[in-house]
Short mmCIF file of C-alpha atoms and ligand atoms in Angstrom, two decimals:
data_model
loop_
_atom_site.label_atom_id
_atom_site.label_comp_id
_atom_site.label_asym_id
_atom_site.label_seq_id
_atom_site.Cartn_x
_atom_site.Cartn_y
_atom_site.Cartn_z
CA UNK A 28 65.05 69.20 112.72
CA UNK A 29 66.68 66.87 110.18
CA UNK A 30 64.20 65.17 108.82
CA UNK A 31 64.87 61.12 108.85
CA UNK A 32 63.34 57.84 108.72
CA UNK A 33 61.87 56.49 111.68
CA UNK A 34 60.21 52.94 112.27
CA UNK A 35 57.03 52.81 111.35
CA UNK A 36 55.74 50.09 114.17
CA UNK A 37 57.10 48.89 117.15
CA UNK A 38 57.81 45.09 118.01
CA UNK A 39 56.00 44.47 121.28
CA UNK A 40 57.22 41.93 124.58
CA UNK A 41 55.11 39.29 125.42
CA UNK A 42 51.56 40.84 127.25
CA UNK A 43 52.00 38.73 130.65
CA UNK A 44 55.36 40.43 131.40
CA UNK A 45 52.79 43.78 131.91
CA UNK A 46 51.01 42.37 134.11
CA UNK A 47 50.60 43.70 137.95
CA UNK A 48 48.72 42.28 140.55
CA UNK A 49 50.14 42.08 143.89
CA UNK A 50 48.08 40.97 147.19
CA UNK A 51 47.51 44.08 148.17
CA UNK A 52 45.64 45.13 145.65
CA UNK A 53 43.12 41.97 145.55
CA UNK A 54 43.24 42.87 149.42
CA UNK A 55 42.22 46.97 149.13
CA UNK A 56 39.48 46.14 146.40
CA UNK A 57 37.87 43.70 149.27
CA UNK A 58 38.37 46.22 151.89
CA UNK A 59 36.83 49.02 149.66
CA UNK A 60 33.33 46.95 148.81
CA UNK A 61 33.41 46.29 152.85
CA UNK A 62 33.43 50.18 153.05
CA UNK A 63 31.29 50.88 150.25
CA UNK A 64 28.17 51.28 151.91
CA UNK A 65 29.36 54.54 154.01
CA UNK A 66 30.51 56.47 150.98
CA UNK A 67 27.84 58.44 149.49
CA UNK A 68 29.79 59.42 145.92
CA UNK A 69 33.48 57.86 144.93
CA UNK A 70 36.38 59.95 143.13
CA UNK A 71 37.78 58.14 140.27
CA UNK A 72 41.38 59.49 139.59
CA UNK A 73 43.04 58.72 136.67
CA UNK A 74 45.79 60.26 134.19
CA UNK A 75 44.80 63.15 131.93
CA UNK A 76 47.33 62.54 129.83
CA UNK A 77 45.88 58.90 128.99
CA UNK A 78 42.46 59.53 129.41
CA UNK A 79 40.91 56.89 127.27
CA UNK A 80 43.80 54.18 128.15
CA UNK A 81 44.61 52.06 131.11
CA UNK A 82 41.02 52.76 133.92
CA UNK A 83 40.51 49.97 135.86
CA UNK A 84 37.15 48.97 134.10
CA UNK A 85 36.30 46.83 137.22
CA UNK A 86 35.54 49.50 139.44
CA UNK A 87 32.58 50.20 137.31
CA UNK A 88 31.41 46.58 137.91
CA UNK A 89 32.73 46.58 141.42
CA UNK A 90 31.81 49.12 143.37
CA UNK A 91 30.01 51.56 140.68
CA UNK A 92 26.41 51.15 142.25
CA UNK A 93 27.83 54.79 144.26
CA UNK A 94 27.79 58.05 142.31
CA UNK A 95 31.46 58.53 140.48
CA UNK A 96 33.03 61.89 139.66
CA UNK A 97 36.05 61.25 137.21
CA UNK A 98 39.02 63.07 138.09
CA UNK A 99 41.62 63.32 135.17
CA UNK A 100 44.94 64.72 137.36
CA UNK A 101 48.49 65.64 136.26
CA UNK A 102 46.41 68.21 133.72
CA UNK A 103 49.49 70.02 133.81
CA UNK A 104 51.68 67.29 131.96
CA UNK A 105 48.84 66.84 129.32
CA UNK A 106 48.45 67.89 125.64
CA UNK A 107 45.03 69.03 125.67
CA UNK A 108 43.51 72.75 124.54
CA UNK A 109 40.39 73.35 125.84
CA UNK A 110 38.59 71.84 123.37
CA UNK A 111 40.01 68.76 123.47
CA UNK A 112 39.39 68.97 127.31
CA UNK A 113 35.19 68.98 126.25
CA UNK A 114 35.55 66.19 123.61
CA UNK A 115 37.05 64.02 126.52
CA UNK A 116 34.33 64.52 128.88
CA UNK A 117 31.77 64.26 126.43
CA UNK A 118 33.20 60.90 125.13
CA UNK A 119 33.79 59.60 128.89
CA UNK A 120 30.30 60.27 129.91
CA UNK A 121 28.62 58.98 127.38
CA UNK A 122 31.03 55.95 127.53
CA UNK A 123 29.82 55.57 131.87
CA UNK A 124 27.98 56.80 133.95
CA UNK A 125 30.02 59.63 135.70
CA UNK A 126 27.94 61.88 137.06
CA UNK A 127 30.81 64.59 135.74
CA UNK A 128 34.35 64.48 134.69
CA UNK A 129 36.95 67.10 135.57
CA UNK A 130 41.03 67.66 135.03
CA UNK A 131 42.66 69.01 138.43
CA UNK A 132 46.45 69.45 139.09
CA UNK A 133 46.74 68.11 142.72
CA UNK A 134 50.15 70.11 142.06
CA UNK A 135 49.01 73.14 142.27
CA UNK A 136 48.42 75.88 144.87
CA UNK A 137 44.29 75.73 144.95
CA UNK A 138 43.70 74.41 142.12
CA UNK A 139 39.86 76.10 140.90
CA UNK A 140 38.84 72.69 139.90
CA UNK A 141 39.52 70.77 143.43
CA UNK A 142 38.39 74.40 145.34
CA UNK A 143 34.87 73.41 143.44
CA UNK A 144 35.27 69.60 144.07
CA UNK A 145 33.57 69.50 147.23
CA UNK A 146 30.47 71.59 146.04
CA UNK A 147 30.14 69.57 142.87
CA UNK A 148 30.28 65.90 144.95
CA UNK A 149 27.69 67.38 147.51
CA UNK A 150 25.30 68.71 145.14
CA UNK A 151 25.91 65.08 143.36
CA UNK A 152 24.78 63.53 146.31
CA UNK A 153 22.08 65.59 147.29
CA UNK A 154 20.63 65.27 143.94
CA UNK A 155 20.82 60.96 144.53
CA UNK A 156 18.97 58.61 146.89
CA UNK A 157 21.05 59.12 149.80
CA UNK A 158 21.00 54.93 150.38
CA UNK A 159 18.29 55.16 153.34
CA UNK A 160 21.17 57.24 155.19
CA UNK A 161 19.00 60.54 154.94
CA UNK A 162 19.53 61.55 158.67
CA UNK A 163 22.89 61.14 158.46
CA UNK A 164 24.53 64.67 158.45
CA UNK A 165 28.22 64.08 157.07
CA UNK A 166 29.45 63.53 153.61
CA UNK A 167 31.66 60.58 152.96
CA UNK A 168 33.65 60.47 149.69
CA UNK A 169 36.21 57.78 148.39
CA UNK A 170 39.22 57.78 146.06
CA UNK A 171 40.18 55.04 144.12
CA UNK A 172 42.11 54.60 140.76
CA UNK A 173 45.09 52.57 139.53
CA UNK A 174 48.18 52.85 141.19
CA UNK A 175 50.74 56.64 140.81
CA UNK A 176 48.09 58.63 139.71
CA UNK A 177 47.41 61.31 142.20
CA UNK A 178 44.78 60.42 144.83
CA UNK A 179 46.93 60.31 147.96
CA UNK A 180 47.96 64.02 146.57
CA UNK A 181 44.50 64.89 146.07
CA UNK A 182 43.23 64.43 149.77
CA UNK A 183 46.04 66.27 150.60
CA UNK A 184 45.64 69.48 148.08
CA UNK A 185 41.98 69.19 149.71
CA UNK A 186 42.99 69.34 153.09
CA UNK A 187 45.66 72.21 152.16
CA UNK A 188 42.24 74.15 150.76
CA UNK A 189 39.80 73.27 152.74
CA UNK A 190 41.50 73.05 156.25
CA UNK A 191 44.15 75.97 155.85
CA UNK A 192 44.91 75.42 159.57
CA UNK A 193 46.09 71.95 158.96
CA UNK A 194 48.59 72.11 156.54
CA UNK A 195 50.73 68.80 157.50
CA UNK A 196 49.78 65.87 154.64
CA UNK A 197 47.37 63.15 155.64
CA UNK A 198 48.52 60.48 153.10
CA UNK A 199 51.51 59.71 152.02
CA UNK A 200 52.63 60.67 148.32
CA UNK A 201 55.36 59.30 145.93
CA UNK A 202 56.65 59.02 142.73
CA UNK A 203 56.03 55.39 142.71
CA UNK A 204 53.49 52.70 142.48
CA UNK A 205 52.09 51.13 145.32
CA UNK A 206 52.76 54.05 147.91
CA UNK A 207 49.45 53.48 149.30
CA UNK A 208 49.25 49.81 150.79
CA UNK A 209 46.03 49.29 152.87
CA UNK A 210 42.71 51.63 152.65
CA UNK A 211 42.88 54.43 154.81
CA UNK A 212 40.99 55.72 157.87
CA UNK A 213 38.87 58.06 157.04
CA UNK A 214 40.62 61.76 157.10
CA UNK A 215 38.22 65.15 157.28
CA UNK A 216 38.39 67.40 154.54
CA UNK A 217 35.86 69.82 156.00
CA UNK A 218 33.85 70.48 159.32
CA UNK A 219 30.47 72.10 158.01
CA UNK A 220 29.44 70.31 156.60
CA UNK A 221 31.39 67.68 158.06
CA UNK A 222 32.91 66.03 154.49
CA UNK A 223 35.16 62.90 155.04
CA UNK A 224 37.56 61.53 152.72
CA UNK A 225 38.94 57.69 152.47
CA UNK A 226 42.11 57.13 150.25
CA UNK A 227 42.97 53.79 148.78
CA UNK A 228 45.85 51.82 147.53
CA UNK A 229 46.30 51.86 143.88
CA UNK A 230 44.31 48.86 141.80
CA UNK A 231 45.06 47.78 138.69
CA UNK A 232 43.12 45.03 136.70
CA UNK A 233 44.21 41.72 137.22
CA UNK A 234 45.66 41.00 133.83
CA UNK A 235 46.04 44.16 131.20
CA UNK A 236 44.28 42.67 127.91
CA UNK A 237 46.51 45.38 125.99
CA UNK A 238 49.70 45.33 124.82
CA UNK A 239 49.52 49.09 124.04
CA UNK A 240 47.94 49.65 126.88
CA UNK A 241 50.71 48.15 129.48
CA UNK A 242 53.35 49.74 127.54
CA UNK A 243 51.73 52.94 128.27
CA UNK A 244 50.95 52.13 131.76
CA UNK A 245 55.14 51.37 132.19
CA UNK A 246 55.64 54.68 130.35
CA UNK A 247 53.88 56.40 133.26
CA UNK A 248 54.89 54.14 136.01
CA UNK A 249 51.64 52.50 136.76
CA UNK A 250 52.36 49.18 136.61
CA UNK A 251 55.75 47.28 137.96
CA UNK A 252 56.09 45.34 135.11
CA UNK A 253 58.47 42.63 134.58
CA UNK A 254 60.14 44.00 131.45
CA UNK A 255 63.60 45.16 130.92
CA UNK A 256 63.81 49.07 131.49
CA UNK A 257 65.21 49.21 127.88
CA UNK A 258 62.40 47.52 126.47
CA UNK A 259 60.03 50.60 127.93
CA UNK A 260 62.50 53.46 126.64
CA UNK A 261 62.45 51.84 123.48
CA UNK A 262 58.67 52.48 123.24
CA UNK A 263 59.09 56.41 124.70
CA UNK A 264 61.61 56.84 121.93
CA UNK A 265 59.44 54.98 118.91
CA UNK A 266 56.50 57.31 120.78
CA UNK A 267 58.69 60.50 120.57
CA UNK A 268 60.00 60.17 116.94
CA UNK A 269 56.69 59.35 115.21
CA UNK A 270 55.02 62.34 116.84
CA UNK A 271 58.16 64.21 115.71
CA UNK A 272 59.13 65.26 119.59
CA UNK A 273 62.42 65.94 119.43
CA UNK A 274 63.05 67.68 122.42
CA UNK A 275 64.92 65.03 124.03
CA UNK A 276 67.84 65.95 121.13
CA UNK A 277 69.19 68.74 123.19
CA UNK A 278 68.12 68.03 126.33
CA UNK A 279 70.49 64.88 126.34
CA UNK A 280 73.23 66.94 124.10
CA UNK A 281 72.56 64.44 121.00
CA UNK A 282 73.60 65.47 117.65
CA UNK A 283 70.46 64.38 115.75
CA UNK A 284 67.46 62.25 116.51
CA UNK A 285 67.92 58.95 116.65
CA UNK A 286 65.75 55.52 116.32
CA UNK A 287 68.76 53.76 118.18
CA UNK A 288 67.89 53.38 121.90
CA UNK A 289 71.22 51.84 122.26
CA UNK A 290 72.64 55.33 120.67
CA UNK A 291 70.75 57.24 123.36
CA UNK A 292 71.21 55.09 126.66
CA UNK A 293 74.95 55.25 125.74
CA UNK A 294 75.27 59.07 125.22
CA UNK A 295 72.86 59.35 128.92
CA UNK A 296 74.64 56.55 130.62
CA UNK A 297 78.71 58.12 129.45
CA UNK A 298 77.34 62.09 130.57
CA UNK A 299 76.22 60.60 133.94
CA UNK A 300 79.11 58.26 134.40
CA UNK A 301 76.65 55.53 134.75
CA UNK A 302 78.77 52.08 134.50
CA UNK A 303 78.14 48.68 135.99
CA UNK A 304 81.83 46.68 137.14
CA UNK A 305 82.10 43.16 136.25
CA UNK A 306 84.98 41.93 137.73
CA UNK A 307 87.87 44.51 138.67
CA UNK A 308 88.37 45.20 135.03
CA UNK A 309 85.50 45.11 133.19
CA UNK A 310 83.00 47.70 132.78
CA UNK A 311 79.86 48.75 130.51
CA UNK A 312 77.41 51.45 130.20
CA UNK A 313 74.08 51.52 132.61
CA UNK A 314 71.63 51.16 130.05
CA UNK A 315 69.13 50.50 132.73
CA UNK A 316 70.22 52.60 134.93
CA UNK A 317 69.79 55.36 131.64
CA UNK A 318 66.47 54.16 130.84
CA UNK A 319 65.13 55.28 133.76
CA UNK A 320 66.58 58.54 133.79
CA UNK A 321 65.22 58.60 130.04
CA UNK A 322 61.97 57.71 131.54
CA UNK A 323 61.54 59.87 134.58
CA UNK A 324 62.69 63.38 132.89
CA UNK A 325 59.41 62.68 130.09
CA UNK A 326 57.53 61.65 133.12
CA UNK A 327 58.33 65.05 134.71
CA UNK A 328 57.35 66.64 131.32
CA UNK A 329 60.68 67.78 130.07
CA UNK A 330 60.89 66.15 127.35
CA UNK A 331 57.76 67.72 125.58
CA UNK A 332 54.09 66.01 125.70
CA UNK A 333 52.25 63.51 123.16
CA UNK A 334 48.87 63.18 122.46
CA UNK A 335 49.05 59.56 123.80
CA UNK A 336 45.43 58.96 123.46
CA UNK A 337 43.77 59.86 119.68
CA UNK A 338 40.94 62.90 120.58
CA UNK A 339 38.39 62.76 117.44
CA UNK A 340 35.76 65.79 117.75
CA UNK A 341 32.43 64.96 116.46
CA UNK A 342 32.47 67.07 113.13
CA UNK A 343 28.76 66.58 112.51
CA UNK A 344 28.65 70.00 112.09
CA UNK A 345 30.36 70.23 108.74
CA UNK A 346 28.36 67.37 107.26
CA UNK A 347 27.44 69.67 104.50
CA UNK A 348 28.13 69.70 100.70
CA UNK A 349 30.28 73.23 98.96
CA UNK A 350 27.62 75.82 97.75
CA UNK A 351 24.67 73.99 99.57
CA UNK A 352 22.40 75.75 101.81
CA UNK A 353 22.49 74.57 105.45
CA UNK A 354 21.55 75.74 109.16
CA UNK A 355 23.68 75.98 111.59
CA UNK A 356 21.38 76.44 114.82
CA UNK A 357 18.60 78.65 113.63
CA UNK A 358 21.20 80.56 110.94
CA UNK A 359 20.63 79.79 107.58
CA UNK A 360 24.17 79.99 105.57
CA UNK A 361 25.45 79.51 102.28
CA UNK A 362 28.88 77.57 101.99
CA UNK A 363 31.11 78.74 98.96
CA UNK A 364 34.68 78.63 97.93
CA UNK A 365 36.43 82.00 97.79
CA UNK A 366 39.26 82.21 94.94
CA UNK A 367 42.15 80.70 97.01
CA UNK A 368 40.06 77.67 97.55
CA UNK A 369 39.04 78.39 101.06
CA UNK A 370 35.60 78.07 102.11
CA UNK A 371 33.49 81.22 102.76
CA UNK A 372 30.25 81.09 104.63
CA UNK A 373 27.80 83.81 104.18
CA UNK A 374 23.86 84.28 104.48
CA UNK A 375 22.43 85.60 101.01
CA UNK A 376 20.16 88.45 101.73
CA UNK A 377 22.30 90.14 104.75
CA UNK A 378 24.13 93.36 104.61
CA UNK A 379 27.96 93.16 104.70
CA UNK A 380 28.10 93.96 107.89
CA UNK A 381 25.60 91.12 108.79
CA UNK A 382 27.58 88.53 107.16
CA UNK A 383 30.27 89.40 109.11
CA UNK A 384 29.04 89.01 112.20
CA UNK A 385 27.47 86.05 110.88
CA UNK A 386 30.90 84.29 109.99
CA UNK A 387 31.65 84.96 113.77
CA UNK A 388 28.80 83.31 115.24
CA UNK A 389 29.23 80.04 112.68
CA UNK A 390 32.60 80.22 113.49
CA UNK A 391 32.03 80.15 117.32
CA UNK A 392 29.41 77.85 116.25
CA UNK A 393 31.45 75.22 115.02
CA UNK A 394 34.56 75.74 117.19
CA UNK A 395 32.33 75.21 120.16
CA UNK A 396 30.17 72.09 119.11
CA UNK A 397 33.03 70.76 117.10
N1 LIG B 24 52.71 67.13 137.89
C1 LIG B 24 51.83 66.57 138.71
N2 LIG B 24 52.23 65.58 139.52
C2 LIG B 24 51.31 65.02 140.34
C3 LIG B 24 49.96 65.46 140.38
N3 LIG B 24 49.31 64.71 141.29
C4 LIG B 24 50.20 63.83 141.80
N4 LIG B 24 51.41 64.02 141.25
C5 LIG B 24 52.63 63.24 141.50
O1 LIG B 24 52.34 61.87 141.18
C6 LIG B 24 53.02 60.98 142.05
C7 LIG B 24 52.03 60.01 142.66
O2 LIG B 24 51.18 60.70 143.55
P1 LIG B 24 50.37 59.95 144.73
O3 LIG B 24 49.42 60.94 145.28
O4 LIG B 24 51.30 59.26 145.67
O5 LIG B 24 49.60 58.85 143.87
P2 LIG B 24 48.64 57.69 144.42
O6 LIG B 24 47.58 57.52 143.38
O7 LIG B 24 48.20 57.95 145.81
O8 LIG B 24 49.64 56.45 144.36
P3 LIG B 24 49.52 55.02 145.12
O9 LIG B 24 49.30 55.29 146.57
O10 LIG B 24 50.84 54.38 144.85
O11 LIG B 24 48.41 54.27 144.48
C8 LIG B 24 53.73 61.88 143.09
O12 LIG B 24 55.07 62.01 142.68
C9 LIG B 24 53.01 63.20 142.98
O13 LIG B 24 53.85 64.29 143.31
C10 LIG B 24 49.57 66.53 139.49
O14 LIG B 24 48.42 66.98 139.42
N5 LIG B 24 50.55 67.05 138.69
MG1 LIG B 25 48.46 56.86 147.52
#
């Protein structure tokens, strides 16, 4: 792809149009610290795509006296190698207290990670005072999270694996905030031992103290903010170019990227014969009507993924200076630059075929600590 210049920051809306805090949300947080005391261990769902960005950080003061498992879903629509995946957790439990933190797809057909889910919260439990409520015999787990971001799909993926028989959905999904109203009764996930499941409307903190962060949040659709549609594409589209994701070029048959939104609503909004009437004669493109379209094919993941949160491996391991002497583990190894530059580890008194294998195990060394 061409390559072209690009802005280099982004002019941001005013923070309280990001904002979203409806009564029903002040009204399930209430209901779920009224519930609180039956639930042995909460799931905390949030997006794995923004990891790091946009958690309600009042749960934790709320209702985080209970054991919480974080549950990073949509890990199909994320960036992340494995790797990455470990930093993540690492960096999210040592940030709170999650007793562990896992990606799922709620998406897909039994998922390994929400087939182990149920273990993993029971062993949680068992392994916590049980609240005085040692006699009691059933499990009782909670969902809660910000608004869009998979728990209603959750219960049901662990219904659909845990309760093959009953394959009609318990809570209602949707591509859309705010699907989820009221908290919900609880709903069995398993019958021995007898593990029940609450869902929750979606909560968001009352006022988002991030600019970035609600622009991300529209991005995804997790907050309704007040805030042209435009405004929102405009972001996806500074997003897109400065990561250098062009994939929206042919998927909307443009010529060349462009910086213009106004260039790209107009070629989305003339292909899908998307005009607004004024008056019997005249007539102008749906830009809003464009953004969205814009909007939902990236939030599908057509139009490639970003690495919307920054991912920064600890690199402690490479703390060493060229042709110094270090261990790595128990291995003592030399660090040396070959001719091309490139740097060469290799233990000094080992047989060729020693240092080979020794190159593998730093190597393994590093990729897995690193
Ligand atoms: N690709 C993908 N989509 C998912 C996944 N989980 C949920 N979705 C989609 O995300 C949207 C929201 O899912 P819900 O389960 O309704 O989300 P929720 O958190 O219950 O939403 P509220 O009730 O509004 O708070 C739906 O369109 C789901 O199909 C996932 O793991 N992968
Ligand atoms: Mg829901």
């Amino acid at each position: 792809m061409a390559a072209k210049a690009f802005r280099s920051s982004f002019v941001f809306p005013n923070r309280d149009q990001l904002s979203w805090f409806p009564g029903h949300m002040m009204r399930g947080m209430n209901k779920m610290q009224h519930v609180l005391k039956y639930v042995d261990c909460l799931f905390e769902v949030h997006d794995a795509r923004i990891p790091f960005t946009g958690r309600n950080k009042t749960f934790k003061h709320r209702i985080g006296i209970k054991p919480r498992i974080l549950l990073l879903c949509k890990s199909d629509l994320a960036l992340w190698n494995s790797r990455q995946r470990n930093v993540i957790k690492e960096q999210l439990m040592a940030e709170e207290d999650y007793k562990d933190v896992l990606f799922c797809n709620a998406k897909m057909d039994k998922d390994p990670v929400l087939k182990g889910l149920v273990a993993r919260s029971i062993e949680v439990v068992n392994n916590e005072d049980r609240y005085n409520r040692e006699f009691v015999p059933d499990y009782r787990l909670m969902v809660c999270g910000i608004p869009n971001v998979g728990k209603s799909s959750i219960i049901n993926a662990l219904r659909r694996i845990y309760m093959a028989r009953k394959k009609h959905k318990v809570a209602e999904e949707g591509a859309r905030p705010g699907v989820t109203r009221a908290l919900m009764e609880r709903v069995k996930i398993v019958d021995y031992p007898p593990v029940f499941l609450y869902d929750t409307p979606g909560i968001l903190p009352p006022s988002i103290s991030c600019i970035d962060t609600g622009m991300k949040l529209a991005i995804f659709d997790y907050v309704k903010p007040s805030l042209e549609n435009e405004c929102i594409a405009d972001y996806l589209l500074y997003q897109l170019n400065s990561y250098e994701v062009f994939n929206y070029v042919k998927f909307f048959g443009l010529k060349e990227p462009t910086d213009n939104i106004g260039d790209l609503l107009t070629k989305i909004a003339e292909d899908g014969h998307m005009l607004i009437s004024s008056g019997s004669y005249l007539r102008r493109y749906d830009w809003s009507g464009a953004s969205l379209r814009f909007l939902s094919q990236f939030r599908k993941g057509y139009l490639g993924k970003i690495p919307f949160d920054e991912v920064k491996p600890k690199t402690n391991v490479r703390e060493y200076e060229v042709n110094e002497t270090y261990f790595l583990g128990n291995i003592e190894v030399q660090s040396e630059l070959n001719d091309s530059g490139d740097e060469v580890t290799t233990s000094n008194e080992q047989s060729k075929e020693d240092k080979r294998r020794l190159i593998g195990d730093v190597t393994n060394l590093i990729s897995s600590t690193g």
